[in-house]
Each structure stands twice: as structure tokens, then as C-alpha cells.
Amino acid sequence: MEENDVYNEFNINERNANEYEADPSVFFNKTGNPFVGFMRFLKRKPVPPKEIDEQEMLQALSEHFSNRAEYGSKSGIQAGGVVVSALLLIVFLFMFKAMNVWLCLTLVLLSAISLAIFIVWNIKSSSALNKKDNKSYTIEEYKAHIIKKAIGDKVSEIIYEPYCGLPQSVYCDVNIASRGNTYHREDLITGKYNNVYFVQSDLNVSSKNTGSEQRRTFTHFSGRWIVIDYPKKFSGTVIVKDKDFVGISRNDLEVITLENPTFNEMFTVSTDDVQLGYYILTPQLVERFMELKQSSKGAIIACFKDGMLHIGIHNRENAFELDVNNLDIAKDTESFAKDFSLVSKTIDILEVNNGFYAQSKTQPSQYQNYSNSTPPKSNGSGIGIQGGRF
């Protein structure tokens, strides 16, 4: 069984193309967990859950990666032997006329025999590895098991897909960071935390310049992308962008200034509806964004769009990574719990499910009549007395 057979992928490039070309709205389910739709183009047969024996799984995977490491060291020697033997064979053939015929024939024969020996050795080593290898468990099953152990007591309805993530068309539709020409996402985790549906994935978006003599890669975003089913429903777009983040400029949005000077020093707010911006960004939520910024290692970008809250944490870190040569269930569970804390901390800090922020499940017909030119009165603390409360 090939490594990815458990997912029954027909053509991952086709899936990526479908995700890129699709209307972003098709990825959000209207009932239940809205983020299950992120796997819309994941073509796979249902894989029934199986009973996990932790010690058996740990032993099987440890043997698997140990065998792979042993084979890797041997294959390096074998590849070197093949190359050297082939080069000597070519050299001796070219020198055939300049050397003693019998000497040259002997050297050619020895080189050919040496080449054959290394090739046969490589084939036998590979065959022996396949027979010896224990494939009763995959590393994906191990990660899924560890994730469930790490967050299962906090998150319900957990779904983990290692090779899925934020669909590219959704990223492009949010339109807060450059698109680049290389898009990589992985480790999709979705479920319900603190009665709030969320999805998270690692995301790396970059531009690779291969047309010039100097190859350069510029990273537009690298870190964690979190989407939250926001309880306060609305139509429109409000972007909160960390001033330390190099994003894109949008002429279709208007920049607004809030009544908190510290927040204004840290973030830029832009929106397609000024009143919506003040309606969503209450004084309490403004304080929470500043707290999130101070507690996170990296720039924060956020986009309230069509009832969803997108949060990107540009920290250049990969989460839920394993040292496959040193698997340890207790250590890996602790590590994964720490990685997930970035998601739970974000939801907790922003108090997404706080009744104060979710007094209405539907957008009111009129927002508070605020505009950038006539902001609410200040109470002297730098925060508006009303500040957008509804």
C-alpha cells in the first residue's frame, strides 16, 4: 500500500486547481460545522476508524522510520558506487585505443561488474525494506490520534486532514495579503471549541522568482490561519491589519480611526462600510485585539467578512510537527496541546462567544450612526464611551 492510499487521492494537482477556481462561498456549509466544506474537493473513499493500540503503533512506526534511515544511508553508498562505476566504464571505453587492449578490456569488464553489483545491491535492499517494513500504521494515523488525545477534552466534532487547509480561493477572496505564486497549506483541524466552530491550518504563501540569475523567495504569509464562525452576523468587510505586517493596499476600502490611540498605533482598520466597522469593533474587542497582539509571536491580521472572522498569525512557524525518529506519545501530546493553545487562546482572548458580542444573530437594519468624521465622545481613557456598542 502506498503512503497516501489511505486518503485515496486521485490527483492532488486537480484538487488544488479545483479549489483555486471555485467560488469561495462553496466551501462554507450552511448547516452544522461550516468549515467541513473546506474538504469539498478532497476525493477519497470513507476510511472507517480502527482501533488504535498505542504501543503497537509506536513500535511499528519506530521500526518503519528506523528502517528508512538505514536504507537511506545504504542507498547513498549504492548511488555513489553506481556513479563512479559508470564514469570509469565510460572513461575506459574512450581510452580503448590508447591503452593495451587486454588491460582496457579487463578494466571495462571490472567497471561493468562493479556497476552491476551496485545496481543489484540497491534493488535487493529496496525489496528487503518493503518486506521488512511494518505498514500497519501510518504517520497520519499517529498524528490524528495524538491530536485527539491533546485536544479531545476541549474540542468536540474534531476532524483532522493532514493535506488540507484554507482553500486558495478563500484566501484570495479575503484579499488581505499578497497572493504570490506558491501556495502551501496543511494540517487542517476543525471542530467546536467553547461552543464556537473554528478551522485552523498552517499556511505558507510566497513568491518565487526563478526568471533571473539570482533566485529569490519572498514570503507573504507564513504561520497559522484561523477562521471562526462569528456569532455576530453581518454582511460586509472589516480588516484589522497589524502595522508590522506588509500586506496589500485596497482602494475599495476606507480607513477609519478608532478612539483608542494605542490601538491606532498598532493596527490599521479599513472597511467597505464605516458604520459596520464601528459596529463590530467595540471598545472591548479593540482591547482584546491588543492583548492578542501582545501575547502572539508575530504580526496579526484579521478580516471580518460575511459572518466569518479570519485571523492570520504571521509567526513563520509550523505547528503539529513531529520528530519521526524520536516518537514519544506523552511528549508529542504535550507539544500538540501547546500548538493548539494558539487557537484556543485566540478564541478565549477575543471572547468570541461572549454574549456581549453576540447580542444579535442577525445584522440590524441600522448601525449606530457613527462616521470617521464624527467619532463617539471619549471618556478620557482613550476609549469611546459608546465606541460602536449596539
C-alpha positions as a printed Julia matrix, in Angstrom:
390×3 Matrix{Float64}:
   0.0    0.0     0.0
   1.42   3.38   -0.97
   1.81   6.04    1.73
  -1.15   8.16    0.57
  -3.53   5.31   -0.29
  -5.37   5.86    2.98
  -6.63   9.14    1.5
  -7.38   7.66   -1.93
  -6.24  10.81   -3.72
  -6.86  10.58   -7.46
  -4.96  13.71   -8.44
  -3.86  16.25   -5.84
  -2.97  18.78   -8.56
  -6.52  18.52   -9.86
  -7.87  19.16   -6.37
  -5.66  22.22   -5.96
  -6.84  23.57   -9.32
 -10.49  22.99   -8.37
 -10.01  24.8    -5.06
  -8.34  27.76   -6.74
 -11.04  28.15   -9.42
 -14.09  27.58   -7.2
 -16.36  30.29   -5.85
 -15.24  30.84   -2.22
 -18.81  30.53   -0.95
 -18.99  26.82   -1.87
 -16.54  25.97    0.92
 -18.8   27.14    3.75
 -21.57  24.74    4.74
 -24.88  26.38    5.7
 -25.72  23.88    8.44
 -23.63  22.31   11.18
 -19.9   22.93   11.04
 -19.48  25.45    8.2
 -15.83  24.5     7.7
 -16.38  20.86    6.74
 -16.83  22.29    3.24
 -13.11  23.13    3.18
 -12.64  19.49    2.18
 -15.12  19.75   -0.68
 -12.64  18.61   -3.35
 -10.88  16.0    -1.24
 -11.61  12.93   -3.33
 -11.37   9.95   -1.07
 -13.4    6.96   -0.03
 -14.65   6.89    3.56
 -11.94   5.43    5.77
 -13.55   3.57    8.69
 -11.96   4.28   12.07
  -9.88   1.47   13.51
  -8.91   0.54   17.0
  -5.55   2.03   17.98
  -3.08   0.08   20.1
  -0.68   2.82   21.16
   2.3    0.63   21.94
   1.85  -1.41   18.77
   1.54   1.78   16.71
   4.59   3.35   18.34
   6.67   0.22   17.74
   5.5   -0.13   14.13
   6.29   3.48   13.25
   9.62   3.46   15.1
  10.66   0.37   13.12
   9.4    1.96    9.9
  11.48   5.13   10.25
  14.5    3.24   11.6
  14.43   1.01    8.51
  14.05   4.06    6.28
  17.05   5.74    7.89
  19.14   2.57    7.48
  18.08   2.26    3.85
  18.87   5.94    3.27
  22.46   5.54    4.46
  22.95   2.42    2.31
  21.35   3.98   -0.74
  23.83   6.87   -0.59
  26.75   4.44   -0.81
  24.98   2.48   -3.55
  24.25   5.61   -5.6
  27.88   6.72   -5.27
  29.08   3.28   -6.38
  26.82   3.33   -9.43
  28.0    6.79  -10.47
  31.71   6.01  -10.01
  31.43   2.65  -11.8
  29.54   4.21  -14.71
  32.08   7.03  -15.06
  35.01   4.6   -15.02
  33.29   2.45  -17.63
  32.82   5.46  -19.91
  36.42   6.63  -19.42
  37.88   3.19  -20.17
  35.76   2.84  -23.3
  37.03   6.18  -24.6
  40.62   5.17  -23.8
  40.24   1.8   -25.54
  42.51   2.69  -28.5
  45.16   4.44  -26.43
  45.7    1.58  -23.97
  46.73  -2.03  -24.13
  43.71  -3.9   -25.48
  43.68  -6.62  -22.84
  44.24  -4.17  -19.99
  41.48  -1.96  -21.28
  39.1   -4.91  -21.7
  39.86  -6.03  -18.16
  39.18  -2.55  -16.74
  35.94  -2.21  -18.73
  34.81  -5.63  -17.54
  35.62  -4.83  -13.89
  33.76  -1.48  -14.14
  30.74  -3.2   -15.7
  30.74  -5.88  -12.99
  31.06  -3.22  -10.28
  28.17  -1.26  -11.81
  26.0   -4.39  -11.94
  26.84  -5.26   -8.32
  25.79  -1.83   -7.01
  22.55  -1.88   -9.04
  21.61  -5.37   -7.82
  22.52  -4.41   -4.24
  20.22  -1.37   -4.46
  17.32  -3.45   -5.84
  17.72  -6.11   -3.17
  17.96  -3.52   -0.39
  14.77  -1.88   -1.58
  12.99  -5.22   -1.82
  14.19  -6.23    1.65
  12.96  -2.92    3.08
   9.49  -3.43    1.64
   9.3   -6.96    3.11
  10.68  -5.87    6.46
   8.7   -2.64    6.77
   5.75  -2.65    9.15
   2.94  -0.67    7.48
   0.15  -1.48    9.9
   0.02   2.19   10.92
   0.76   5.45    9.1
   2.24   8.66   10.46
  -1.04  10.39    9.56
  -2.92   8.0    11.84
  -0.41   8.69   14.58
  -0.86  12.46   14.25
  -4.65  12.14   14.21
  -4.51  10.02   17.37
  -2.19  12.47   19.15
  -4.34  15.46   18.16
  -7.41  13.74   19.6
  -5.53  13.0    22.85
  -4.22  16.56   23.04
  -7.44  18.49   22.44
 -10.26  15.93   22.63
 -11.33  17.11   26.09
 -11.69  20.7    24.81
 -12.89  20.27   21.24
 -15.93  18.34   20.03
 -16.63  17.13   16.49
 -12.9   17.02   15.68
 -11.87  16.5    12.07
  -8.21  16.34   11.06
  -6.94  16.26    7.48
  -3.15  16.48    7.13
  -3.09  17.51    3.46
  -5.94  20.04    3.5
  -6.15  23.62    4.7
  -7.53  27.01    3.82
  -8.67  26.8     0.16
  -6.71  29.2    -2.02
  -9.81  30.89   -3.43
 -10.95  31.7     0.13
  -7.53  33.21    0.9
  -7.7   35.27   -2.28
 -11.26  36.38   -1.53
 -10.26  37.7     1.9
  -7.75  39.82   -0.02
  -5.65  40.98    2.88
  -2.23  39.61    1.88
  -0.42  39.14   -1.42
  -1.26  36.0    -3.41
   2.24  35.11   -4.57
   2.83  32.19   -6.91
   3.37  29.42   -4.35
   0.58  28.33   -2.01
   1.02  25.57    0.56
  -1.43  24.56    3.29
  -1.59  21.58    5.6
  -2.83  20.25    8.96
  -6.48  21.26    8.79
  -8.2   20.88   12.15
 -11.82  21.82   12.62
 -14.35  21.33   15.4
 -16.21  23.17   18.11
 -14.3   24.87   20.94
 -16.14  26.71   23.7
 -19.32  26.33   21.63
 -17.7   28.07   18.63
 -16.95  26.36   15.32
 -13.41  27.01   14.05
 -10.93  25.79   11.5
  -7.16  26.2    11.52
  -4.32  25.27    9.21
  -0.7   26.03    8.61
  -0.3   28.3     5.62
   2.69  29.47    3.6
   2.26  31.91    0.71
   5.31  33.14   -1.17
   6.61  34.46   -4.46
   9.49  32.59   -6.05
  11.5   34.44   -8.65
  13.1   31.9   -10.98
  13.46  34.06  -14.07
  16.65  35.88  -13.09
  20.15  34.71  -12.31
  19.53  35.26   -8.6
  16.7   33.09   -7.35
  14.8   34.75   -4.55
  11.8   33.82   -2.44
   9.67  36.45   -0.74
   7.29  35.2     1.92
   3.94  37.0     2.04
   2.46  34.95    4.84
   3.79  32.09    6.93
   2.09  30.84   10.05
  -1.34  29.91   11.33
  -4.62  30.83    9.64
  -7.71  30.55   11.83
 -11.33  31.06   10.75
 -14.11  31.42   13.31
 -17.85  31.22   12.78
 -18.52  34.62   14.3
 -21.7   34.79   16.39
 -22.43  38.4    15.44
 -23.73  38.07   11.87
 -23.11  40.76    9.28
 -22.59  41.48    5.59
 -19.54  43.4     4.53
 -15.83  43.56    5.21
 -13.77  45.0     8.05
 -10.0   44.49    8.06
  -7.72  44.91   11.07
  -4.09  44.84    9.96
  -1.03  44.88   12.16
   1.23  47.76   11.16
   4.17  45.32   11.33
   2.64  43.27    8.5
   3.33  44.06    4.85
   0.02  43.35    3.17
  -1.71  44.86    0.17
  -3.33  48.25   -0.32
  -7.0   48.26   -1.21
  -8.51  51.34   -2.81
 -12.01  49.92   -2.41
 -11.87  50.22    1.39
 -11.93  53.28    3.63
  -9.5   53.63    6.52
 -11.15  54.54    9.81
  -9.65  55.71   13.1
 -10.91  54.4    16.41
 -10.89  56.2    19.74
  -8.11  54.11   21.29
  -4.76  55.78   20.43
  -2.72  52.73   21.48
  -4.75  50.51   19.17
  -4.32  53.01   16.33
  -0.55  52.84   16.79
  -0.62  49.06   16.49
  -3.27  48.47   13.81
  -4.84  49.94   10.7
  -8.59  49.43   10.21
 -10.22  49.57    6.8
 -13.77  48.74    5.74
 -16.29  48.94    2.94
 -18.87  50.2     5.46
 -17.74  52.76    8.04
 -20.74  52.18   10.29
 -20.15  48.42   10.16
 -16.56  48.99   11.29
 -17.67  50.85   14.43
 -20.48  48.35   14.97
 -18.12  45.38   15.07
 -15.06  46.9    16.74
 -16.44  47.59   20.19
 -14.08  49.05   22.82
 -13.89  45.64   24.47
 -12.94  43.89   21.22
 -10.34  46.58   20.49
  -8.73  45.83   23.86
  -8.82  42.12   23.05
  -7.0   42.62   19.76
  -4.22  44.46   21.55
  -3.97  41.64   24.07
  -3.79  39.08   21.26
  -1.04  41.08   19.58
   0.99  41.24   22.78
   0.62  37.52   23.51
   1.4   36.27   19.99
   4.81  35.86   18.4
   4.17  37.53   15.1
   2.07  40.07   13.24
  -1.73  39.83   13.47
  -4.11  40.32   10.56
  -7.86  39.9    10.8
 -10.77  40.15    8.43
 -14.45  40.16    9.34
 -16.16  39.05    6.15
 -19.68  37.79    5.53
 -20.19  36.47    9.05
 -16.75  34.87    9.44
 -13.7   36.09   11.31
 -10.37  35.26    9.63
  -7.25  35.66   11.76
  -3.75  35.21   10.39
  -0.81  34.97   12.78
   2.31  35.61   10.74
   4.89  33.95   13.01
   6.8   31.85   10.42
   6.2   28.69   12.45
   4.84  25.25   11.5
   2.54  23.62   14.0
   1.82  19.96   14.75
   5.24  18.78   13.56
   6.82  15.51   14.67
  10.34  14.23   15.11
   9.69  10.94   13.3
  12.96   9.48   14.57
  12.01  10.1    18.18
   8.27   9.49   18.54
   7.0    9.78   22.1
   3.26   9.75   22.78
   3.39  11.76   26.02
   5.85  14.33   24.65
   4.03  14.67   21.32
   0.65  15.05   23.05
   2.04  17.86   25.19
   3.59  19.52   22.12
   0.35  19.34   20.11
  -1.67  20.7    23.04
   0.72  23.66   23.16
   0.35  24.19   19.4
  -3.44  24.17   19.7
  -3.31  26.7    22.52
  -2.77  29.39   19.87
  -6.26  28.63   18.53
  -7.95  28.32   21.92
  -6.14  31.41   23.2
  -7.33  33.41   20.2
 -10.96  32.42   20.76
 -10.65  32.99   24.53
  -8.91  36.35   24.27
 -11.36  37.68   21.71
 -14.21  36.23   23.8
 -15.91  35.24   20.57
 -18.83  33.58   22.29
 -19.32  36.31   24.89
 -22.98  37.32   24.92
 -21.91  40.96   24.77
 -20.54  40.47   21.25
 -23.38  38.25   20.12
 -26.46  40.07   21.3
 -27.95  39.69   17.83
 -27.55  36.76   15.45
 -28.69  38.93   12.55
 -27.36  42.21   11.32
 -29.59  45.14   12.44
 -31.15  47.32    9.79
 -29.21  50.35   11.04
 -25.91  50.6    12.84
 -25.06  53.28   15.35
 -24.77  56.48   13.36
 -21.0   56.88   13.62
 -18.63  58.09   10.95
 -14.93  58.73   10.85
 -15.55  62.47   10.87
 -17.84  62.34   13.91
 -16.44  59.69   16.27
 -18.11  58.94   19.61
 -17.17  61.05   22.61
 -14.22  59.95   24.68
 -14.28  59.3    28.41
 -10.67  60.41   28.73
  -9.2   56.92   28.78
  -8.7   56.81   25.04
 -11.73  54.58   24.54
 -15.05  55.88   23.26
 -17.9   55.9    25.77
 -20.08  54.0    23.3
 -17.4   53.09   20.76
 -19.67  51.1    18.49
 -21.72  49.21   21.05
 -25.09  48.13   19.71
